[in-house]
DNA sequence: CTGTTAGCGCATTCAA
DNA sequence: TTGAATGCGCTAACAG
């Protein structure tokens, strides 16, 4: 009862050989219908379960896919993972999740662990790394294991990516703030060595330029994605001789912190100061003062990332090219940035 | 370069046999220091990586541990997983995460998937099941795979659990609300077929009884853990002839929804109505009106759950007993229930 | 201390 | 259509 039955067990039961059983179980055409049904029946009766490990050892495929994210506890990453799961689970893949915690060392460890686990592919959103060489990523490619980036990518040969149009989102946010009458817009941004943040910076920059607003370097503040950094940023900004009248934060958490601090300073939102976040975390909708933000279509991003992986793994020819799928983000303009109602 | 080197490759290189290489690599005492270092050096030089799959097939251990949670995107479960990871990763275990989405069918699928993946253990928080038999859980035990429950458990032989003292937490919450002057306390609860919710109900009940307050069945409303259900519950409660003046919700999300709706109805919190949540979701601290809640020590719970698993797997004797570790929850009394300041 | 052998469970090649 | 033999990479028992 507690013993697992193998194809040998059912072969013995039927006085045939394991090879035949294997063929019957795998829809191999070279087998008679009668033995096939017989095998299937007894396999079922004996509660046979294929040993995936043996299969993996033999085929070199594990049917495991690794996912590496900076952290699991944001709505964005949790939802992307959900999307990946939903697309991959029906295909028989098991998803293994690792968190890098924005730490390069940990990220390399994650990769090693996943490679050890013989994953068939790695889907990842890279961490806030300093400008580093790609050795540890190239190891994946050399092993012929598909690597797909989502959201946070790095430019690499033969690697596909699924991202949103950060530039567009950023341009639209900045334009929106300008249209609301804000002419001094601060930019709280994650590490710009990551493409997403650089792209957002470019969108911000271009929108200002297009509206004849000069960039003020003092308004550009590097932050990490948490509440405290948003609070601290406001302190810095309000200490300026010429403080801003709007904040565009690339993190909802920092946007929240900023709003808290502005309120503590008795600055009225949105009348005196507008705030725009990024990521559409659930709490942005919950607040008494709802927070404007951008939805990054995480569920869709996950599903498409999974699909890109499946396409790669299932294509007969070895694809040596990488493609980039770009999703369109969607702005949710809420109270924290709405002065003018249409 | 892209080929993986095996112990045979390095054996051939050194004109020894694979067994010797294996021994050298595994710190087997029966080997000379000289060959050991020689093997280690060349293994390193040839970039040898142990094939975990072969190891798993041979040893019957996969070094994978499965974690099943209702959902990944709440602070509580994400943090428990983080705790599990932190304890298990250093021991060489890889954590595979599955979401049951509170769905029984999905939960059974998860278990099958994990068993197929030959996990060495399953750590799970069970879903909101109707009173069901345990067949699908007993399959795990029969396979001799350690099963540990955390937070949401089911009474089973030979199965350990790590939980918080839900009864105590609930008693303290209810007592606190009474001390704040609330004498009509509604109870929004998850499915009481789950022990945690039944325990919380008992705590609520006992506190009322101890303070000579009669239970009002109309105040007890079953909910799911989301914002909308909290809003709807308030509608129901305020439609009563004798509406309550406090809500204790076993879900922070429902507590949030309740607060939203109460505000919309111009009911003052905490002056006219107190609200207490459960789970210490981050947003409870973020709100303009901060929400009283209970911290379930998720990180600690994860670490201990992992430790219980390690103890079980590493013990020489086959432990046929299950123990239950009970953690003490911590109340965070915030604005939503604070009338009296000390 | 080291070599030989065998088997974990499976799928595939070669014969029949 | 089926059987026999083989190997995926590793380690443990046994023998030397």
XYZ file of C-alpha atoms (C1' of nucleotides) in Angstrom:
716
model
C 0.000 0.000 0.000
C 2.707 2.405 0.884
C 5.020 0.965 -1.750
C 5.058 2.646 -5.101
C 4.332 0.476 -8.087
C 6.669 0.663 -11.059
C 6.250 -0.369 -14.637
C 8.061 -3.568 -13.703
C 5.364 -4.421 -11.204
C 2.641 -4.072 -13.733
C 4.764 -5.903 -16.337
C 5.118 -8.833 -13.988
C 1.435 -8.765 -13.250
C 0.672 -9.086 -16.941
C 3.531 -11.388 -17.887
C 4.878 -8.892 -20.356
C 7.957 -6.716 -20.296
C 8.455 -3.287 -18.873
C 9.232 -1.864 -22.271
C 5.788 -2.802 -23.475
C 4.221 -1.238 -20.466
C 6.191 1.909 -21.073
C 5.034 2.018 -24.663
C 1.426 1.501 -23.707
C 1.613 4.264 -21.158
C 3.200 6.715 -23.570
C 0.815 6.339 -26.483
C 3.533 4.771 -28.541
C 1.900 3.723 -31.838
C 3.839 0.472 -31.998
C 1.532 -1.454 -29.755
C -1.706 -3.373 -30.078
C -4.871 -1.815 -28.889
C -5.648 -4.799 -26.705
C -2.449 -4.761 -24.684
C -2.635 -1.017 -24.432
C -6.024 -1.032 -22.794
C -4.998 -3.942 -20.643
C -1.928 -2.124 -19.423
C -3.849 1.062 -18.855
C -6.443 -0.744 -16.819
C -4.074 -2.600 -14.554
C -1.884 0.464 -14.216
C -4.906 2.290 -12.992
C -5.925 -0.573 -10.763
C -2.479 -0.803 -9.215
C -2.452 2.942 -8.674
C 0.628 3.433 -10.788
C 2.249 6.863 -10.775
C 5.049 7.711 -13.116
C 8.297 8.489 -11.332
C 9.112 11.912 -12.658
C 12.614 11.737 -11.303
C 13.542 8.720 -13.348
C 11.918 10.342 -16.308
C 13.924 13.470 -15.725
C 17.153 11.580 -15.344
C 16.549 9.727 -18.560
C 15.188 12.555 -20.659
C 17.304 15.290 -19.229
C 14.107 17.239 -18.636
C 12.723 17.817 -15.177
C 9.449 19.522 -16.048
C 10.349 22.073 -13.452
C 10.571 25.720 -14.293
C 12.340 28.163 -12.042
C 11.061 31.621 -11.330
C 13.284 34.194 -9.665
C 11.812 37.418 -8.364
C 13.198 40.099 -6.079
C 10.438 39.357 -3.591
C 7.220 37.476 -3.432
C 5.174 39.759 -1.235
C 4.120 42.468 -3.625
C 0.966 42.271 -5.595
C 2.888 42.668 -8.819
C 5.248 39.732 -8.456
C 2.673 37.513 -6.786
C 0.338 38.113 -9.694
C 2.976 37.498 -12.338
C 3.751 34.202 -10.657
C 0.092 33.386 -10.593
C -0.065 34.029 -14.332
C 2.985 31.871 -14.981
C 1.478 29.081 -12.912
C -1.813 29.243 -14.714
C -0.143 28.882 -18.081
C 2.458 26.300 -17.128
C 0.579 23.994 -14.809
C -1.722 22.643 -17.541
C 1.373 21.862 -19.585
C 2.692 19.665 -16.825
C 5.284 22.028 -15.489
C 5.902 22.647 -11.851
C 6.952 26.126 -10.854
C 9.757 26.606 -8.368
C 9.951 30.052 -6.877
C 13.040 31.749 -5.486
C 13.425 35.180 -3.981
C 16.548 37.194 -4.607
C 15.710 39.967 -2.134
C 17.403 42.454 -4.463
C 20.678 40.846 -3.566
C 23.142 39.857 -6.233
C 24.783 37.080 -4.239
C 21.468 35.582 -3.411
C 20.429 35.796 -7.040
C 23.465 33.848 -8.147
C 22.717 31.260 -5.491
C 19.180 31.011 -6.773
C 20.417 30.338 -10.262
C 22.773 27.639 -9.062
C 20.036 25.993 -7.064
C 17.704 26.005 -10.010
C 20.354 24.670 -12.346
C 21.061 21.922 -9.837
C 17.387 21.113 -9.789
C 17.736 20.660 -13.542
C 14.990 23.103 -14.373
C 13.918 23.229 -17.979
C 13.836 26.976 -17.989
C 14.366 30.044 -15.868
C 11.954 32.954 -15.856
C 13.307 35.872 -13.951
C 13.038 39.489 -13.020
C 16.533 40.619 -12.221
C 17.647 42.378 -9.101
C 18.993 45.803 -8.580
C 22.509 44.979 -9.570
C 25.354 47.342 -10.010
C 26.676 47.306 -13.538
C 27.995 43.787 -13.548
C 29.150 41.341 -16.112
C 26.720 38.684 -17.153
C 28.819 35.627 -16.469
C 26.385 34.068 -14.112
C 23.555 34.587 -16.565
C 25.512 33.305 -19.498
C 26.033 30.035 -17.670
C 22.329 29.435 -18.129
C 22.495 30.030 -21.852
C 25.534 27.818 -22.208
C 23.602 25.001 -20.626
C 21.006 25.471 -23.316
C 18.343 26.302 -20.786
C 15.851 28.897 -21.950
C 16.065 32.129 -20.022
C 13.209 34.605 -20.169
C 13.126 37.971 -18.486
C 9.967 39.634 -17.341
C 9.612 43.240 -16.235
C 13.218 43.757 -15.208
C 15.438 42.704 -18.038
C 18.985 42.932 -19.191
C 19.995 43.200 -22.805
C 21.377 39.808 -23.804
C 21.707 37.786 -26.985
C 19.235 34.947 -27.454
C 17.181 35.969 -24.459
C 13.534 36.960 -24.782
C 11.763 39.405 -22.543
C 8.249 40.388 -21.613
C 7.982 43.923 -20.361
C 5.613 46.831 -20.228
C 6.206 50.069 -22.026
C 7.709 51.892 -19.101
C 8.646 54.858 -21.210
C 5.059 55.372 -22.364
C 3.612 54.914 -18.893
C 6.057 57.397 -17.499
C 5.426 59.906 -20.244
C 1.686 59.717 -19.702
C 1.982 60.064 -15.943
C 4.173 63.108 -16.236
C 1.935 64.670 -18.863
C -1.088 64.032 -16.666
C 0.550 65.796 -13.740
C 1.439 68.739 -15.946
C -2.132 68.918 -17.185
C -3.288 69.063 -13.579
C -1.279 72.239 -13.228
C 1.850 70.819 -11.645
C 4.988 72.373 -13.027
C 7.499 71.211 -10.442
C 7.412 67.462 -10.533
C 9.759 65.401 -8.383
C 10.787 61.941 -9.527
C 11.373 59.225 -6.943
C 13.018 56.374 -8.752
C 14.517 52.963 -8.231
C 18.058 52.226 -9.326
C 18.450 53.522 -12.860
C 20.990 50.894 -13.791
C 17.870 48.782 -14.258
C 16.307 49.349 -17.651
C 12.808 49.832 -16.302
C 13.864 52.764 -14.170
C 15.990 54.274 -16.879
C 13.056 54.010 -19.283
C 10.764 55.650 -16.772
C 13.264 58.407 -16.343
C 13.392 58.986 -20.074
C 9.598 59.199 -20.284
C 9.532 61.684 -17.442
C 12.285 63.713 -19.031
C 10.699 63.762 -22.466
C 7.284 64.823 -21.164
C 8.839 67.714 -19.296
C 10.846 68.755 -22.330
C 7.804 68.568 -24.574
C 6.032 70.948 -22.235
C 8.957 73.317 -21.928
C 9.672 72.482 -18.351
C 13.263 72.331 -17.331
C 14.589 69.365 -15.429
C 15.585 70.121 -11.880
C 18.209 67.650 -10.734
C 17.321 68.278 -7.112
C 13.879 66.819 -7.779
C 15.297 63.462 -8.770
C 15.641 61.241 -5.730
C 16.795 57.626 -5.714
C 14.684 55.423 -3.496
C 14.017 51.840 -2.625
C 10.516 50.494 -2.845
C 9.223 51.040 0.668
C 7.219 53.456 2.755
C 10.048 54.952 4.758
C 12.023 56.038 1.723
C 8.979 57.888 0.439
C 8.686 59.742 3.726
C 12.350 60.646 3.749
C 12.187 61.857 0.173
C 9.471 64.353 1.101
C 11.655 65.692 3.876
C 14.448 66.290 1.410
C 12.178 67.849 -1.185
C 10.433 70.230 1.184
C 13.770 71.402 2.477
C 14.657 72.733 -0.959
C 14.527 76.451 -1.619
C 12.150 75.790 -4.447
C 10.165 72.714 -3.426
C 8.106 70.752 -5.942
C 4.337 70.610 -6.157
C 4.026 67.036 -7.345
C 5.689 63.680 -6.897
C 5.833 60.883 -9.362
C 7.126 57.798 -7.575
C 8.103 54.599 -9.360
C 6.939 52.720 -6.265
C 3.458 52.707 -4.765
C 4.959 52.089 -1.357
C 7.124 55.178 -1.567
C 4.159 57.143 -2.908
C 2.230 56.092 0.168
C 5.047 57.206 2.433
C 5.197 60.523 0.633
C 1.467 61.075 1.100
C 1.716 60.267 4.793
C 4.484 62.781 5.297
C 2.800 65.479 3.209
C -0.340 65.134 5.288
C 1.662 65.349 8.477
C 3.032 68.601 7.146
C -0.494 69.798 6.474
C -0.055 69.936 2.745
C -3.318 69.361 0.932
C -3.524 66.625 -1.653
C -4.359 67.062 -4.472
C -5.057 70.783 -4.119
C -1.533 71.830 -3.225
C 0.379 68.766 -4.177
C -0.250 65.814 -6.519
C 1.143 62.319 -6.101
C 1.326 59.512 -8.623
C 2.526 55.986 -7.875
C 3.425 52.942 -9.920
C 2.374 49.304 -9.677
C -1.289 49.326 -8.727
C -0.791 47.735 -5.350
C -4.197 46.945 -3.844
C -3.835 49.455 -1.034
C -3.713 52.347 -3.519
C -7.407 51.785 -4.038
C -8.164 51.232 -0.358
C -6.913 54.472 1.081
C -9.267 57.204 2.122
C -7.336 59.287 -0.350
C -7.039 56.902 -3.265
C -3.670 56.918 -4.974
C -3.156 57.347 -8.702
C -1.008 54.597 -10.132
C -0.232 52.394 -13.105
C -1.308 48.847 -13.620
C 1.415 46.671 -15.073
C -0.866 43.860 -16.208
C 0.985 41.334 -14.097
C -1.322 38.384 -14.725
C -1.041 38.849 -18.459
C 2.690 39.359 -18.157
C 3.009 36.060 -16.368
C 0.956 34.186 -18.906
C 2.847 35.615 -21.832
C 6.190 34.956 -20.218
C 5.157 31.348 -19.796
C 4.008 31.218 -23.406
C 7.297 32.591 -24.669
C 9.047 29.878 -22.705
C 6.775 27.169 -24.118
C 7.314 28.434 -27.660
C 11.033 28.279 -27.158
C 11.085 24.822 -25.657
C 8.666 23.351 -28.145
C 10.124 24.787 -31.310
C 11.932 22.155 -33.344
C 14.639 24.454 -34.565
C 16.909 25.838 -31.934
C 15.942 29.462 -31.788
C 18.969 31.593 -31.371
C 17.016 34.792 -31.378
C 15.437 36.703 -28.576
C 12.259 38.665 -28.954
C 10.739 41.290 -26.742
C 7.026 41.427 -26.021
C 5.859 44.826 -24.877
C 2.612 45.174 -22.965
C 0.766 48.440 -22.595
C 0.364 49.656 -19.040
C -2.871 51.264 -17.913
C -3.079 54.439 -15.874
C -5.503 54.583 -12.965
C -5.986 58.226 -12.213
C -7.340 58.564 -8.701
C -7.816 61.224 -6.056
C -4.179 61.846 -5.231
C -3.658 63.525 -8.587
C -7.104 64.683 -9.658
C -7.713 68.414 -9.512
C -9.641 68.749 -12.734
C -12.710 66.575 -13.189
C -13.897 66.098 -16.736
C 31.639 23.812 -22.495
C 27.942 23.340 -22.465
C 28.327 19.642 -21.705
C 28.000 18.664 -18.107
C 30.851 16.717 -16.610
C 30.035 13.591 -14.619
C 32.016 11.678 -12.068
C 32.980 9.328 -14.878
C 34.622 12.149 -16.769
C 36.748 13.069 -13.844
C 37.435 9.395 -13.098
C 38.722 8.907 -16.608
C 40.825 12.020 -16.334
C 42.504 10.639 -13.231
C 42.587 6.984 -14.245
C 40.594 5.958 -11.243
C 37.055 4.726 -10.904
C 33.844 6.634 -10.504
C 33.197 5.123 -7.110
C 36.401 6.611 -5.807
C 35.474 9.967 -7.172
C 32.113 9.694 -5.505
C 33.721 8.859 -2.222
C 36.129 11.743 -2.455
C 33.320 14.118 -3.210
C 31.189 12.896 -0.326
C 33.743 13.076 2.443
C 33.708 9.343 2.772
C 36.374 8.470 5.371
C 37.596 5.466 3.430
C 39.838 7.360 1.090
C 43.351 8.726 1.119
C 43.909 12.371 1.608
C 45.992 12.593 -1.535
C 43.378 11.233 -3.916
C 40.717 13.226 -2.185
C 42.421 16.515 -2.794
C 43.336 15.437 -6.298
C 39.737 14.620 -7.090
C 38.482 17.808 -5.509
C 40.917 19.864 -7.529
C 40.140 18.344 -10.883
C 36.431 18.325 -10.116
C 36.685 21.990 -9.512
C 38.824 22.498 -12.598
C 36.367 20.608 -14.776
C 33.499 22.572 -13.302
C 31.761 19.485 -12.011
C 28.267 19.851 -10.633
C 26.503 17.017 -8.926
C 23.398 15.837 -10.723
C 20.755 16.107 -8.039
C 18.290 14.144 -10.091
C 20.429 11.041 -10.187
C 21.051 11.473 -6.512
C 17.351 11.762 -5.875
C 16.553 8.718 -7.954
C 19.105 6.696 -6.125
C 18.477 7.897 -2.614
C 14.763 8.322 -2.894
C 15.198 11.854 -1.577
C 14.711 14.862 -3.772
C 15.736 17.584 -1.362
C 12.607 19.375 -2.403
C 10.009 20.400 0.100
C 6.512 21.320 -0.947
C 4.575 24.169 0.594
C 0.858 24.515 -0.014
C -0.935 27.690 0.953
C -4.373 29.023 0.094
C -2.762 31.991 -1.596
C 0.592 33.600 -1.893
C -0.377 37.237 -2.001
C -1.098 38.015 1.599
C 1.526 39.245 3.949
C 0.901 36.366 6.300
C 1.489 33.508 3.894
C 4.282 35.263 2.041
C 6.052 35.778 5.337
C 5.570 32.220 6.512
C 7.063 31.024 3.253
C 9.935 33.406 3.720
C 10.535 31.905 7.153
C 10.400 28.381 5.806
C 12.846 29.287 3.065
C 15.256 30.882 5.475
C 15.365 27.772 7.602
C 15.391 25.191 4.848
C 17.654 26.729 2.237
C 20.784 26.462 4.381
C 19.981 22.778 4.858
C 20.053 22.221 1.135
C 16.340 22.064 0.567
C 14.542 23.739 -2.264
C 11.066 25.002 -1.574
C 8.308 24.411 -4.081
C 5.241 26.547 -3.578
C 1.699 25.734 -4.648
C -1.467 27.737 -4.212
C -4.741 26.005 -3.454
C -6.883 29.116 -3.839
C -9.145 27.791 -1.094
C -10.262 25.114 -3.510
C -10.378 21.503 -2.477
C -9.885 20.078 -5.954
C -6.921 22.285 -6.534
C -5.485 21.306 -3.184
C -5.641 17.626 -4.056
C -3.975 18.400 -7.382
C -1.250 20.231 -5.539
C -0.597 17.251 -3.342
C -0.404 14.930 -6.322
C 1.971 17.236 -8.096
C 4.201 17.455 -5.079
C 4.149 13.709 -4.540
C 5.057 13.270 -8.205
C 7.917 15.645 -7.708
C 9.045 13.284 -4.960
C 9.183 15.952 -2.321
C 10.736 14.950 0.980
C 8.019 16.671 2.933
C 4.873 18.729 2.656
C 4.236 21.792 4.762
C 0.740 23.065 4.351
C -1.990 25.339 5.523
C -5.217 23.661 4.542
C -8.035 25.201 2.590
C -11.532 26.008 3.579
C -12.877 22.548 3.057
C -16.278 21.287 3.924
C -16.117 18.478 6.425
C -14.335 15.955 4.289
C -12.599 12.705 4.862
C -8.853 12.798 4.978
C -8.108 10.241 2.311
C -6.067 12.562 0.204
C -4.031 13.610 3.216
C -3.530 10.106 4.440
C -1.934 9.211 1.120
C 0.945 11.438 2.157
C 1.389 9.682 5.458
C 1.196 6.276 3.837
C 4.046 7.247 1.576
C 6.044 8.007 4.686
C 6.427 11.628 3.735
C 6.398 14.030 6.670
C 3.381 16.287 6.687
C 3.386 19.410 8.821
C 0.512 21.826 9.178
C 0.962 25.473 9.923
C -1.763 27.893 10.964
C -4.660 25.971 9.448
C -4.516 22.422 10.654
C -6.601 19.334 10.809
C -6.461 16.877 13.655
C -4.576 13.849 12.385
C -2.446 11.102 13.857
C 1.302 11.415 13.417
C 1.040 14.904 12.028
C 2.682 17.874 13.711
C 1.390 21.394 13.591
C 2.613 24.902 14.239
C -0.142 27.299 15.103
C -0.850 30.387 17.098
C -3.124 30.486 20.078
C -6.186 31.667 18.227
C -8.371 31.218 21.244
C -6.211 33.500 23.369
C -5.899 36.135 20.665
C -9.606 36.138 20.161
C -10.340 36.318 23.849
C -8.019 39.269 24.276
C -9.457 41.109 21.309
C -12.986 40.702 22.548
C -12.043 41.712 26.063
C -10.269 44.774 24.719
C -13.364 45.824 22.803
C -15.493 45.364 25.890
C -13.068 47.449 27.906
C -13.413 50.187 25.333
C -17.097 50.301 26.147
C -18.423 48.173 23.338
C -21.164 45.845 24.465
C -22.560 44.776 21.107
C -19.724 43.139 19.271
C -20.239 41.569 15.864
C -18.015 38.711 14.762
C -17.079 38.381 11.096
C -15.520 34.993 10.691
C -14.097 32.638 8.110
C -15.477 29.143 7.743
C -15.732 27.623 11.209
C -15.122 24.111 9.948
C -11.504 25.244 10.066
C -10.057 24.947 13.533
C -8.585 28.412 13.574
C -11.955 30.008 13.058
C -13.672 27.732 15.512
C -11.013 28.569 18.106
C -11.454 32.249 17.471
C -15.157 31.860 17.904
C -14.672 30.128 21.221
C -12.413 32.916 22.447
C -14.965 35.505 21.407
C -17.739 33.570 23.068
C -15.867 33.025 26.315
C -14.880 36.666 26.670
C -18.475 37.732 26.222
C -19.693 35.188 28.721
C -17.043 36.209 31.245
C -18.321 39.768 31.002
C -21.961 38.801 31.224
C -22.752 39.727 27.667
C -25.156 37.528 25.840
C -24.290 36.194 22.416
C -26.424 37.606 19.641
C -26.541 35.156 16.757
C -27.410 37.923 14.332
C -24.012 39.476 15.019
C -22.154 36.446 13.733
C -21.567 36.748 10.044
C -19.614 34.311 7.880
C -17.253 36.022 5.462
C -14.445 35.371 3.064
C -11.205 37.235 3.468
C -11.746 40.209 1.196
C -12.809 43.823 1.248
C -16.201 43.428 -0.359
C -17.443 40.907 2.184
C -16.570 43.319 4.974
C -18.608 46.024 3.306
C -21.579 43.742 2.815
C -21.415 42.584 6.401
C -21.806 46.154 7.631
C -24.879 46.569 5.492
C -26.403 43.512 7.080
C -25.465 44.554 10.598
C -26.744 48.093 10.330
C -30.056 46.812 9.008
C -30.664 45.007 12.278
C -33.127 46.422 14.771
C -30.413 46.420 17.352
C -27.192 47.051 15.443
C -23.797 46.415 17.032
C -21.279 49.031 18.100
C -18.140 47.055 17.316
C -16.827 44.586 14.800
C -14.199 41.978 15.344
C -13.218 40.570 11.976
C -11.001 37.521 11.538
C -9.717 39.122 8.338
C -7.929 42.446 8.001
C -9.310 42.792 4.501
C -12.882 42.444 5.698
C -12.123 44.835 8.564
C -10.952 47.358 5.992
C -14.130 46.931 3.981
C -16.180 47.361 7.129
C -14.385 50.594 7.979
C -14.920 51.929 4.481
C -18.628 51.267 4.652
C -19.005 52.645 8.174
C -17.346 55.858 7.094
C -19.594 56.113 4.088
C -22.495 55.868 6.481
C -21.007 58.674 8.566
C -20.407 56.505 11.574
C -17.467 57.725 13.592
C -14.636 55.352 14.376
C -13.696 54.732 17.123
C -16.104 57.088 18.908
C -19.300 55.397 17.811
C -17.970 52.134 16.548
C -14.795 50.121 17.093
C -13.197 47.743 14.610
C -10.587 45.072 15.180
C -8.937 43.007 12.450
C -6.709 39.956 12.342
C -3.450 39.221 10.536
C -1.431 42.432 10.708
C -1.465 43.078 6.988
C 0.822 46.013 6.249
C -1.994 48.272 5.129
C -3.520 48.202 8.616
C -0.671 50.414 9.703
C -0.757 52.590 6.593
C -4.309 53.836 6.765
C -5.147 57.333 7.916
C -7.210 55.557 10.508
C -4.875 52.804 11.583
C -6.529 49.458 12.138
C -6.172 47.385 15.296
C -5.107 43.858 14.493
C -3.173 40.792 15.600
C 0.244 39.760 14.465
C 0.524 36.039 13.857
C 4.311 35.914 13.938
C 4.456 34.488 10.433
C 8.227 34.571 10.022
C 8.693 32.675 13.248
C 5.921 30.295 12.331
C 7.663 29.498 9.061
C 10.996 28.917 10.720
C 9.541 26.655 13.358
C 7.521 24.706 10.842
C 10.704 24.089 8.917
C 12.470 23.051 12.088
C 9.747 20.587 12.988
C 10.136 19.087 9.539
C 13.916 18.859 9.893
C 13.588 17.215 13.291
C 11.255 14.658 11.855
C 13.370 13.838 8.832
C 16.626 13.730 10.732
C 15.514 11.670 13.672
C 16.855 8.160 13.531
C 13.814 6.549 15.045
C 10.679 6.790 13.023
C 8.568 9.198 14.964
C 5.005 8.127 14.942
C 3.890 10.983 17.090
C 2.688 14.415 16.202
C 3.325 17.432 18.340
C 1.766 20.839 18.269
C 3.775 24.013 18.688
C 1.709 26.960 19.807
C 2.974 30.489 19.254
C 1.643 33.485 21.111
C 0.039 36.119 18.932
C 0.577 39.788 19.632
C -2.169 42.385 19.640
C -1.546 45.711 17.964
C -4.117 48.070 19.335
C -4.453 51.004 16.970
C -6.819 53.881 16.299
C -9.769 51.892 15.022
C -10.438 50.554 18.499
C -8.836 53.070 20.846
C -11.220 55.234 22.787
C -9.427 55.162 26.077
C -5.816 56.224 26.128
C -3.775 55.112 29.043
C 42.098 2.449 0.567
C 40.167 1.301 -4.132
C 37.712 -1.393 -7.840
C 33.640 -4.052 -9.343
C 28.962 -4.590 -9.558
C 24.413 -3.446 -9.252
C 20.173 -0.865 -9.143
C 17.107 3.483 -8.413
C 12.635 3.831 -12.770
C 12.237 4.896 -17.160
C 12.318 5.084 -22.485
C 14.650 3.768 -26.523
C 17.522 1.092 -29.732
C 18.088 -3.140 -31.818
C 16.414 -7.775 -32.661
C 13.097 -10.949 -33.229
C 3.861 -5.808 -32.268
C 6.900 -7.303 -28.446
C 11.270 -8.609 -25.811
C 16.066 -7.865 -24.444
C 19.537 -4.870 -23.494
C 21.298 -0.395 -22.389
C 22.239 3.968 -20.120
C 20.792 8.494 -17.794
C 24.449 9.773 -12.969
C 24.963 8.399 -8.717
C 26.164 5.670 -4.378
C 26.279 1.473 -1.498
C 27.484 -3.329 -0.799
C 30.929 -6.371 -1.405
C 35.425 -7.837 -2.548
C 39.973 -7.260 -2.890
